[in-house]
Coordinates of N, CA and C in Angstrom, one line a residue:
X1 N -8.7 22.2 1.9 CA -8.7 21.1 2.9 C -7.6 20.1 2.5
X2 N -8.4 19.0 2.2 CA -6.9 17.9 1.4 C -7.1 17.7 0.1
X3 N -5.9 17.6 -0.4 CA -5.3 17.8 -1.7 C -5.2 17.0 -2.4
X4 N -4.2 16.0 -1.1 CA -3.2 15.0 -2.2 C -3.6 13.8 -1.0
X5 N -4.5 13.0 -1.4 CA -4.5 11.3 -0.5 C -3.4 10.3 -0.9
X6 N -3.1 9.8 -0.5 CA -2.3 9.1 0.1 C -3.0 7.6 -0.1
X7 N -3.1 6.4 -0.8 CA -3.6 5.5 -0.6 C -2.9 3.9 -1.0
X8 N -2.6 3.5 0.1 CA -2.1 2.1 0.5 C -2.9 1.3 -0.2
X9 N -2.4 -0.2 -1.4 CA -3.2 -0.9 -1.6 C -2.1 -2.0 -1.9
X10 N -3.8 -3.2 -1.9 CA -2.3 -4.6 -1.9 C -3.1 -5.3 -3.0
X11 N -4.2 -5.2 -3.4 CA -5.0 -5.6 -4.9 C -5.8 -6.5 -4.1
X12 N -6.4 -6.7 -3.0 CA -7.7 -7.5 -2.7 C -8.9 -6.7 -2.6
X13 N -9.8 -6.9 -2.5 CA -11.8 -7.0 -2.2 C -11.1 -5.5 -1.6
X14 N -10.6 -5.5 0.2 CA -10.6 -4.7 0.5 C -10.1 -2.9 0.0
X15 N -8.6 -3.4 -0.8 CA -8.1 -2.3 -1.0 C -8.8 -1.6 -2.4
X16 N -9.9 -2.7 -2.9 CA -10.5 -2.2 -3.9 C -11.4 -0.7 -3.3
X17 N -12.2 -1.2 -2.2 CA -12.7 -0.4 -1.4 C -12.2 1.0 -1.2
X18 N -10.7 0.8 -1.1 CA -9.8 2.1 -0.5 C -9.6 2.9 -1.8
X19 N -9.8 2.1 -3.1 CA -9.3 3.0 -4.4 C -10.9 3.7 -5.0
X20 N -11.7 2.8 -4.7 CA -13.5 3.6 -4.9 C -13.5 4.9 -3.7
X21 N -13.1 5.0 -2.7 CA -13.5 6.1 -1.7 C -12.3 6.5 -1.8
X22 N -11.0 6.8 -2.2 CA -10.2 8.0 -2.4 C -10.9 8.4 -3.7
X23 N -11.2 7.6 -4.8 CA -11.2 8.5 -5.6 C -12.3 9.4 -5.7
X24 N -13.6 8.5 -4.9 CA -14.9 9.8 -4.9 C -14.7 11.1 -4.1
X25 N -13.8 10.9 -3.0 CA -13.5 11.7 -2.1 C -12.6 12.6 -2.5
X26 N -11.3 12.7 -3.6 CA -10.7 12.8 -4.3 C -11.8 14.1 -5.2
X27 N -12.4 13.7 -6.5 CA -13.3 14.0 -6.7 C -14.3 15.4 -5.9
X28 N -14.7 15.3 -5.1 CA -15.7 16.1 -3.9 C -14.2 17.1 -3.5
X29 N -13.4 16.7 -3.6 CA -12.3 17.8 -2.8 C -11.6 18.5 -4.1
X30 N -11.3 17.9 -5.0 CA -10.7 18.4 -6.2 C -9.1 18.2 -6.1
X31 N -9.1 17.0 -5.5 CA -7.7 16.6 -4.8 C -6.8 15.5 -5.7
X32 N -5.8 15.1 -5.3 CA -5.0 14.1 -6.4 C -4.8 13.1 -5.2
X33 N -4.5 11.8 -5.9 CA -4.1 10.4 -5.0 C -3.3 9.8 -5.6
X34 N -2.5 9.4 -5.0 CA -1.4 8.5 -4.8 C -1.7 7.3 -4.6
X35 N -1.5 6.2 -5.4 CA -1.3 4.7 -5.2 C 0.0 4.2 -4.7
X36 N -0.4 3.1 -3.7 CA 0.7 2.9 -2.8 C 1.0 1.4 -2.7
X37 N 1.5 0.8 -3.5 CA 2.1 -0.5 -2.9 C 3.1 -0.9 -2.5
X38 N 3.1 -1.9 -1.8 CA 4.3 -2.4 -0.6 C 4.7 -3.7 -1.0
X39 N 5.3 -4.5 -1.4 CA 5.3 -5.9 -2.1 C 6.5 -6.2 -0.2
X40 N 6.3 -7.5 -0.5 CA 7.6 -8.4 1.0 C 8.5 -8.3 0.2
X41 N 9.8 -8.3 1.2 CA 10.8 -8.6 0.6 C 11.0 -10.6 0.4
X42 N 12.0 -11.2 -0.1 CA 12.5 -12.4 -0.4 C 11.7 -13.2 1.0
X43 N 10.9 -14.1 1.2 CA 11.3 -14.8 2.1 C 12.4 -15.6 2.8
X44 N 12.5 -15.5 4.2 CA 13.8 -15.9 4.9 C 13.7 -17.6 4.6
X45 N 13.3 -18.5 4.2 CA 13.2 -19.1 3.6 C 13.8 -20.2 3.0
X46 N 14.0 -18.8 2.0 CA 14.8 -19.0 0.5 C 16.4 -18.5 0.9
X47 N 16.4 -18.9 2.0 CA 17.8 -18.3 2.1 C 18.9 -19.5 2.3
X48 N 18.1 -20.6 2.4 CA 19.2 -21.4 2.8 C 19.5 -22.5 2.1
X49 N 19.0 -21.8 0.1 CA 19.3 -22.3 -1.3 C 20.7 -22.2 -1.4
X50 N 21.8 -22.9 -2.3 CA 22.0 -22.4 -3.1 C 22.9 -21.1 -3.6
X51 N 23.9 -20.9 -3.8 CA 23.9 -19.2 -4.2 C 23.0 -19.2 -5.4
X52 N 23.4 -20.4 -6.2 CA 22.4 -19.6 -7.7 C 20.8 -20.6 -7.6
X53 N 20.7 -21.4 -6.9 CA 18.9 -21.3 -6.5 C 18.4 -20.2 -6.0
X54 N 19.5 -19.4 -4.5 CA 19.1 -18.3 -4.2 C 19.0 -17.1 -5.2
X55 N 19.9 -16.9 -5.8 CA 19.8 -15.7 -6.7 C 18.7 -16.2 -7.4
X56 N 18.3 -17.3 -8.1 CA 17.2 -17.3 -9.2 C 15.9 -17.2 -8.6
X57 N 15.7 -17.4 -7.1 CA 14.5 -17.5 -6.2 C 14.9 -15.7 -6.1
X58 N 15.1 -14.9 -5.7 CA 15.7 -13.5 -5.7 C 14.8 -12.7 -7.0
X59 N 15.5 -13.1 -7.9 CA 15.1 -12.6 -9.5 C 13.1 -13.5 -9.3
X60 N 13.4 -14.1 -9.3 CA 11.5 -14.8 -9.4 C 10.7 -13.9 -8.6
X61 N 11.3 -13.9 -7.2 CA 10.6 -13.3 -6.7 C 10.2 -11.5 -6.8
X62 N 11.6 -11.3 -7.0 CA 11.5 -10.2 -7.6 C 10.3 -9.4 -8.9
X63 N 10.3 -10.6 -9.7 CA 9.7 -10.1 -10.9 C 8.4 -10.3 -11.0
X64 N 8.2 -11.6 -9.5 CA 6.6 -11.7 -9.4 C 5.6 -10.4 -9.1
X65 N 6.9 -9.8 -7.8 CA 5.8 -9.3 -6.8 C 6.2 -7.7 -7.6
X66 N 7.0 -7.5 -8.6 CA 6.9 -6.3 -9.0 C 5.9 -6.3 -10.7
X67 N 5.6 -7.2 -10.4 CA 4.6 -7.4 -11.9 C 3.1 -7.2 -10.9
X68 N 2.9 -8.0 -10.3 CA 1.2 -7.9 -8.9 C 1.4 -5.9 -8.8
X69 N 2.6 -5.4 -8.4 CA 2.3 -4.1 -7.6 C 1.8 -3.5 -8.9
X70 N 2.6 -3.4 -10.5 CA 2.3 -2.8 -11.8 C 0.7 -2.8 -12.3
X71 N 0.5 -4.4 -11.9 CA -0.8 -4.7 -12.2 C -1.9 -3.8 -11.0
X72 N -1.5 -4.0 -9.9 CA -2.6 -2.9 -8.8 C -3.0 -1.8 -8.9
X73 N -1.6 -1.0 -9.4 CA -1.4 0.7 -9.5 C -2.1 0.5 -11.0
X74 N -2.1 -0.4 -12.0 CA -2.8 -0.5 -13.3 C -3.9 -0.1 -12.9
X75 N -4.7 -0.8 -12.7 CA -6.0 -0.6 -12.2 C -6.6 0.7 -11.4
X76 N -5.7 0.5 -10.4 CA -6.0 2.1 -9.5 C -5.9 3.0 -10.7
X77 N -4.9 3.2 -11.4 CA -4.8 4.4 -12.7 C -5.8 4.7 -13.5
X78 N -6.2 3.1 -14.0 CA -7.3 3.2 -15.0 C -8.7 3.9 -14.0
X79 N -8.9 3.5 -13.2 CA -10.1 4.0 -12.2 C -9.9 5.7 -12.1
X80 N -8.7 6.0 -11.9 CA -8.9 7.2 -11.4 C -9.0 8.3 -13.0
X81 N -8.5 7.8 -13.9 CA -8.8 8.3 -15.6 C -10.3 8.4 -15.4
X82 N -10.6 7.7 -15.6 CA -12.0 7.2 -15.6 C -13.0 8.2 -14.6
X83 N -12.6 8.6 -13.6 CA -12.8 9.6 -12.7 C -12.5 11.4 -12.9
X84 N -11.4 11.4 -13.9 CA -10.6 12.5 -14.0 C -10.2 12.7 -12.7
X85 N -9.2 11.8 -12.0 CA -8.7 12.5 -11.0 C -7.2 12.6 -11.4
X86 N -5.9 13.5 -11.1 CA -4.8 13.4 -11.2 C -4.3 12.0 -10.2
X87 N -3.7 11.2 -10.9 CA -3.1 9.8 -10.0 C -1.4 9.8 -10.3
X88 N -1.1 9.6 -9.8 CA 0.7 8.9 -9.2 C 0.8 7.3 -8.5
X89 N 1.8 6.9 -8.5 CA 1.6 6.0 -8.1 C 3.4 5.4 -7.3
X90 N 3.4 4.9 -6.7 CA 4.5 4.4 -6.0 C 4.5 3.3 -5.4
X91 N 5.8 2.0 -5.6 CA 6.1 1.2 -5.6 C 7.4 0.9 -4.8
X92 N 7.0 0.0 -3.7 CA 8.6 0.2 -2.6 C 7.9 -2.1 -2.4
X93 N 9.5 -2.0 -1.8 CA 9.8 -3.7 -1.5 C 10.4 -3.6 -0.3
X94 N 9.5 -4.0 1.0 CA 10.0 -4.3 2.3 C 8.7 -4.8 3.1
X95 N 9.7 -5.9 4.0 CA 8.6 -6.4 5.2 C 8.3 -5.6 6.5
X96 N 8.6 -3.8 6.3 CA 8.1 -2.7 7.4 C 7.5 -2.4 6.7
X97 N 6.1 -2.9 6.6 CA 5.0 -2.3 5.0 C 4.9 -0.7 6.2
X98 N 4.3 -0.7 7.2 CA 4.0 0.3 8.1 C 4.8 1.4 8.0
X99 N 5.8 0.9 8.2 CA 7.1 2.3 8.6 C 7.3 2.7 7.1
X100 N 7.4 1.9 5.9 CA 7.4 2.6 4.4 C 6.1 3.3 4.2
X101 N 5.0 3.1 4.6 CA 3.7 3.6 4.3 C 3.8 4.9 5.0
X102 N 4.5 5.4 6.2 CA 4.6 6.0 6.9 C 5.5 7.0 6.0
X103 N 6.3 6.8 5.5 CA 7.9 7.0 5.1 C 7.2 7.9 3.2
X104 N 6.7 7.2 2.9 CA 6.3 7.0 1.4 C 5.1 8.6 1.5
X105 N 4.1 8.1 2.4 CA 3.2 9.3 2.4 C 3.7 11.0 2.9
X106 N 5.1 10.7 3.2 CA 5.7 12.2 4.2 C 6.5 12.4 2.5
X107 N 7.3 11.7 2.4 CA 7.8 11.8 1.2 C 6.9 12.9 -0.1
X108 N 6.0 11.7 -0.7 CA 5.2 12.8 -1.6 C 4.4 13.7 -1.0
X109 N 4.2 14.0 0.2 CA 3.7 15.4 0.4 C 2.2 15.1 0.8
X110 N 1.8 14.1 1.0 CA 0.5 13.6 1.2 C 0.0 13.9 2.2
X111 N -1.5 14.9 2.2 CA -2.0 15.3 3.7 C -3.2 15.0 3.8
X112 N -3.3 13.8 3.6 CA -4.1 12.6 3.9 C -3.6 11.1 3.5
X113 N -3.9 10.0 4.1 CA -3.9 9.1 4.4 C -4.8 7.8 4.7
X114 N -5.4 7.3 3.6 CA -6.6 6.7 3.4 C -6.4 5.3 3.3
X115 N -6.7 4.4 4.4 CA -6.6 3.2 4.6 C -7.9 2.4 5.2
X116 N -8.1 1.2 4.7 CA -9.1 0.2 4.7 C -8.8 -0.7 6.2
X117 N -9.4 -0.9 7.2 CA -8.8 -1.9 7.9 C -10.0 -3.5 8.1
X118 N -9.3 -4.1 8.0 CA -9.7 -5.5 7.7 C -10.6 -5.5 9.1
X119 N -10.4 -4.7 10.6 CA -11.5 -4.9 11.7 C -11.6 -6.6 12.1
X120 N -10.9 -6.8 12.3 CA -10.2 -8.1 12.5 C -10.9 -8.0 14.5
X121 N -11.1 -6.9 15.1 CA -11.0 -7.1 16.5 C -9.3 -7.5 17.5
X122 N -10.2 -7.0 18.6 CA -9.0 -7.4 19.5 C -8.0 -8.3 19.5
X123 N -8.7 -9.8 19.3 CA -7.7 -10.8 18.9 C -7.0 -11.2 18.2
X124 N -8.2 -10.6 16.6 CA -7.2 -10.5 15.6 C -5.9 -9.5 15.5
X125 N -6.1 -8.8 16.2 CA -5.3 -7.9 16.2 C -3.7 -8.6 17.2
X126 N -4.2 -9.3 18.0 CA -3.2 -10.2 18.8 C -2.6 -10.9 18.0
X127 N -3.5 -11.5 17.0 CA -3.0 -12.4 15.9 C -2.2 -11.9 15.0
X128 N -2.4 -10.7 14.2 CA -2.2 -10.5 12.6 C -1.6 -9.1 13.1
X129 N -1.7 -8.4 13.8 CA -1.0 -6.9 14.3 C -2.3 -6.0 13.4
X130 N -1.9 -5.0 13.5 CA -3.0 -3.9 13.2 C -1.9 -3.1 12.7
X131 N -1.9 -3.1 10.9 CA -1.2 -2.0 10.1 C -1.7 -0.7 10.4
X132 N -3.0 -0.5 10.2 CA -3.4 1.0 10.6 C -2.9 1.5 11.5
X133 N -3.0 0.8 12.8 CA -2.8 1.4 14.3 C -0.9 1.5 13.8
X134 N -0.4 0.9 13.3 CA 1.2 1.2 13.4 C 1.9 2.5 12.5
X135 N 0.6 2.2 11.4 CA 0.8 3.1 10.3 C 0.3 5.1 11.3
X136 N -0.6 5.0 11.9 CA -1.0 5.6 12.9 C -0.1 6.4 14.0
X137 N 0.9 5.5 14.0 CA 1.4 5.9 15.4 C 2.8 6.2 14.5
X138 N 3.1 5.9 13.6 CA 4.6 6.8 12.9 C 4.2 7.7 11.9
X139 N 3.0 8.5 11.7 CA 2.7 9.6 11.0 C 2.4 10.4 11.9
X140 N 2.5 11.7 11.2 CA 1.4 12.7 11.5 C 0.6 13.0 10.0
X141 N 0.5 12.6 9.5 CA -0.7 12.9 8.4 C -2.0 12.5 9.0
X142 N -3.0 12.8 8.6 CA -4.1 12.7 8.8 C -4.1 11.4 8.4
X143 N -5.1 10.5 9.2 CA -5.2 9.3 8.6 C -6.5 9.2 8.7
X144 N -7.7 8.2 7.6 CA -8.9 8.4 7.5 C -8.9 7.0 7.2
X145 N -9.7 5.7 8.1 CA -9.8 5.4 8.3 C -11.4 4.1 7.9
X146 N -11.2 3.5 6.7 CA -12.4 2.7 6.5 C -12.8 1.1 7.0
X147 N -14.0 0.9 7.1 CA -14.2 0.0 8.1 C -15.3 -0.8 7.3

């Protein structure tokens, strides 16, 4: 059945959630998972520093959000040791978190796709957009869906 999941995380409450059910699931299938973080790129912002405020806002930013993703996939790793499951992990920097998540899971071969959705409702969804639903509509991987 599936193999290799696929799992988007950003290190809150919720995506903790997404790393406990791929890996039991994971587990029950005898399958491997993939940790997935997406960090933003630079805020637009910071763009109207400076060349060298900008470059050092650039580097800060840089080293923040790529220390947060090391620290996430830390954790996802240790958890899935801890499980004996095979883990990998991948790390991309862009504000199309969807179309990389999209991009990232075709890439490693992932034939599943295991995401947490916040269930925000209709309006939130007017508000805040709906990653799943986008993530949804530029795959064909199976996507599975927590609520």
């Amino acid at each position: 059945m599936f193999k290799h999941i696929f799992v988007p995380v950003d290190g809150s409450e919720l995506s903790s959630r997404a790393m406990d059910a791929s890996l039991e699931l994971a587990m029950k299938l005898g399958a491997r998972v993939t940790g997935f973080v997406c960090e933003p790129d630079i805020p637009l912002s910071a763009v109207n520093a400076s060349p060298t405020t900008f470059a050092r806002k650039i580097e800060n930013h840089e080293a923040r959000t790529e220390a947060h993703a090391h620290a996430v996939l830390a954790r996802f790793a240790e958890r899935a040791r801890g499980c004996g499951v095979p883990f990998e992990s991948e790390y991309r920097r862009s504000d199309q978190i969807d179309m990389v998540i999209a991009e990232v899971a075709d890439t490693v071969q992932a034939d599943l796709i295991l995401m947490v959705t916040h269930g925000r409702g209709l309006f939130g969804e007017m508000l805040f957009g709906s990653h799943t639903k986008s993530v949804m509509s530029r795959t064909k991987v199976p996507l599975l869906v927590l609520h």
